[in-house]
PDB file of C-alpha atoms in Angstrom:
ATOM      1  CA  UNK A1271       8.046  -6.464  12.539  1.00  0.00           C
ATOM      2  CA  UNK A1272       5.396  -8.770  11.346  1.00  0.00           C
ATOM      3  CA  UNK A1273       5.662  -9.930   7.648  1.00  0.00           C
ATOM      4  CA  UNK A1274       2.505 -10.507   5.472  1.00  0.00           C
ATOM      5  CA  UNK A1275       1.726 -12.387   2.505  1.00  0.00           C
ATOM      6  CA  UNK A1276      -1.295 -10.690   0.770  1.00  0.00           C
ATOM      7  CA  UNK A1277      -2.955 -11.181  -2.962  1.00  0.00           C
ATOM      8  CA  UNK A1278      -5.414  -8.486  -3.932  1.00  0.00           C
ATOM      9  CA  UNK A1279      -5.590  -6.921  -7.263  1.00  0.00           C
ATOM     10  CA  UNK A1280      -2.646  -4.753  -7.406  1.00  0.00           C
ATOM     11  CA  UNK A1281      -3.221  -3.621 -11.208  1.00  0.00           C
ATOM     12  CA  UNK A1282      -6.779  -1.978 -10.095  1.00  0.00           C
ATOM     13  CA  UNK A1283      -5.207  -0.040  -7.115  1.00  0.00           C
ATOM     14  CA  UNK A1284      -2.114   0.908  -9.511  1.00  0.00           C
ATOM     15  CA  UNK A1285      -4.750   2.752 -12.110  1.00  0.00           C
ATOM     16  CA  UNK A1286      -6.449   4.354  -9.324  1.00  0.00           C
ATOM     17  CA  UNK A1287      -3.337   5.314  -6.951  1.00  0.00           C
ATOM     18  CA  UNK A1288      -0.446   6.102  -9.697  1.00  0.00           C
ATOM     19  CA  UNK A1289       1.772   8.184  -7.990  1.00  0.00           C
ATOM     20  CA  UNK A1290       0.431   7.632  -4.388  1.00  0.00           C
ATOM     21  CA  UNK A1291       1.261   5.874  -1.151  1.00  0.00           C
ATOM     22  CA  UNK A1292      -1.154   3.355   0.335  1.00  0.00           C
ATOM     23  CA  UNK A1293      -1.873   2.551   3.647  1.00  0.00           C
ATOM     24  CA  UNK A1294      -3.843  -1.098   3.841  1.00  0.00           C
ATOM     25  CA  UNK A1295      -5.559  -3.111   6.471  1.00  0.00           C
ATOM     26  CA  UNK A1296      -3.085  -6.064   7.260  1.00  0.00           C
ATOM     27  CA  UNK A1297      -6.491  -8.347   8.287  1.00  0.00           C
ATOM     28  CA  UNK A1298      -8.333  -7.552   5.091  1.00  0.00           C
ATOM     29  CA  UNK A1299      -6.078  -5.394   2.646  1.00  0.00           C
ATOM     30  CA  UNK A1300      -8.881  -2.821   2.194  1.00  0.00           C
ATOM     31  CA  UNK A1301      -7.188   1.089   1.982  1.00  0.00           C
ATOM     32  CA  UNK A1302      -7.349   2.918   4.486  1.00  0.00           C
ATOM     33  CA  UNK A1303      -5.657   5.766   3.125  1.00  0.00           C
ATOM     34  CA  UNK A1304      -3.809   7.147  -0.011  1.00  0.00           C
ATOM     35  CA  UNK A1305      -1.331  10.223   0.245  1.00  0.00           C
ATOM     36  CA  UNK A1306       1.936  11.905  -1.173  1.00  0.00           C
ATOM     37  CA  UNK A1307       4.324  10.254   2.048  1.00  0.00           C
ATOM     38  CA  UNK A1308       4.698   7.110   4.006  1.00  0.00           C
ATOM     39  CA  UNK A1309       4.334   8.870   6.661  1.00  0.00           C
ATOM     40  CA  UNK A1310       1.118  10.990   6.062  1.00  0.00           C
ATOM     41  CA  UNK A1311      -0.739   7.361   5.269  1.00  0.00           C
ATOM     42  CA  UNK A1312       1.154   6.432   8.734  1.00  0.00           C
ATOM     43  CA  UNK A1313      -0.072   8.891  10.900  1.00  0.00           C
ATOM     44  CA  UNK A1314      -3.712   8.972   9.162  1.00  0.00           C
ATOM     45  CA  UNK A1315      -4.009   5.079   9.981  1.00  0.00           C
ATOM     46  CA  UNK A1316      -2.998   5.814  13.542  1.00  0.00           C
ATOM     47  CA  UNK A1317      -5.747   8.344  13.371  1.00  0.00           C
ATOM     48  CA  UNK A1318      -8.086   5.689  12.055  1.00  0.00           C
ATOM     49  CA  UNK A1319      -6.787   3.237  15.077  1.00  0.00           C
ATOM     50  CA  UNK A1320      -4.974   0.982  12.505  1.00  0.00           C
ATOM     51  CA  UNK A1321      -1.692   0.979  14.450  1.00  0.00           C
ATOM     52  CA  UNK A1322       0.394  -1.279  12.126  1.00  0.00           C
ATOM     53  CA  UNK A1323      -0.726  -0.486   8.754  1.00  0.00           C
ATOM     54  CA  UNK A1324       0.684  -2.320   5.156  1.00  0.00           C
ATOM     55  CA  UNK A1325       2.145   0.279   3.497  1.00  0.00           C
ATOM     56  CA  UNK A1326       3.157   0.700   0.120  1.00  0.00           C
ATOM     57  CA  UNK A1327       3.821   3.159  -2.919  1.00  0.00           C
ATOM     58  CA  UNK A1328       2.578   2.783  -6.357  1.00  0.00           C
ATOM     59  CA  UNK A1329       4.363   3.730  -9.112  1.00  0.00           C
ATOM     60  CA  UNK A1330       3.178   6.001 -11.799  1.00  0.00           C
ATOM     61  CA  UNK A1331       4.481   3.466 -14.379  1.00  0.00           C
ATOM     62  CA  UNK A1332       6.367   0.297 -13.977  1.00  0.00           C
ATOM     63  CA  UNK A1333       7.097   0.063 -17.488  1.00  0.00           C
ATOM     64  CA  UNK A1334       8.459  -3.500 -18.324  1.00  0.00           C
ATOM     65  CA  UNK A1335       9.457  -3.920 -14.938  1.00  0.00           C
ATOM     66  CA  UNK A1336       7.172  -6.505 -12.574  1.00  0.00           C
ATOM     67  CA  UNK A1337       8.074  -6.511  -8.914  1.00  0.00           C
ATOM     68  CA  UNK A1338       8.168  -9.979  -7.466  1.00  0.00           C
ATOM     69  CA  UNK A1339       9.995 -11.144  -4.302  1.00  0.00           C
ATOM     70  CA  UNK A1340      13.397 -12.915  -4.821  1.00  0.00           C
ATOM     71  CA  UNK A1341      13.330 -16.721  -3.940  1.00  0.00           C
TER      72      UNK A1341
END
């Protein structure tokens, strides 16, 4: 499994994806796809030839809460 470190604006694709799993191009972090399961954005990025898509679900509402990666 390859790990990526990406910075886009995640508070843009939150308003327009509440509620939503992404599927994102790991060389430019443009979405391919949005849908209700990982794996419907999965198998549509196969579909689109993107074999090893970012994926990632966005919350309806984080609330106070701010994800950020442990040290």
């Amino acid at each position: 499994m390859k790990v990526y470190e990406i910075k886009l604006d995640f508070i843009a694709l939150a308003k327009k994806y509440a509620g939503k799993w992404l599927a994102l191009r790991p060389d430019t972090y443009k979405v391919i796809t949005a849908g209700s399961s990982a794996e419907e954005v999965l198998e549509a990025a196969a579909r689109a030839g993107v074999e090893e898509p970012l994926i990632t679900d966005v919350v309806d509402s984080y609330g106070s809460h701010v994800p950020c990666p442990l040290p």
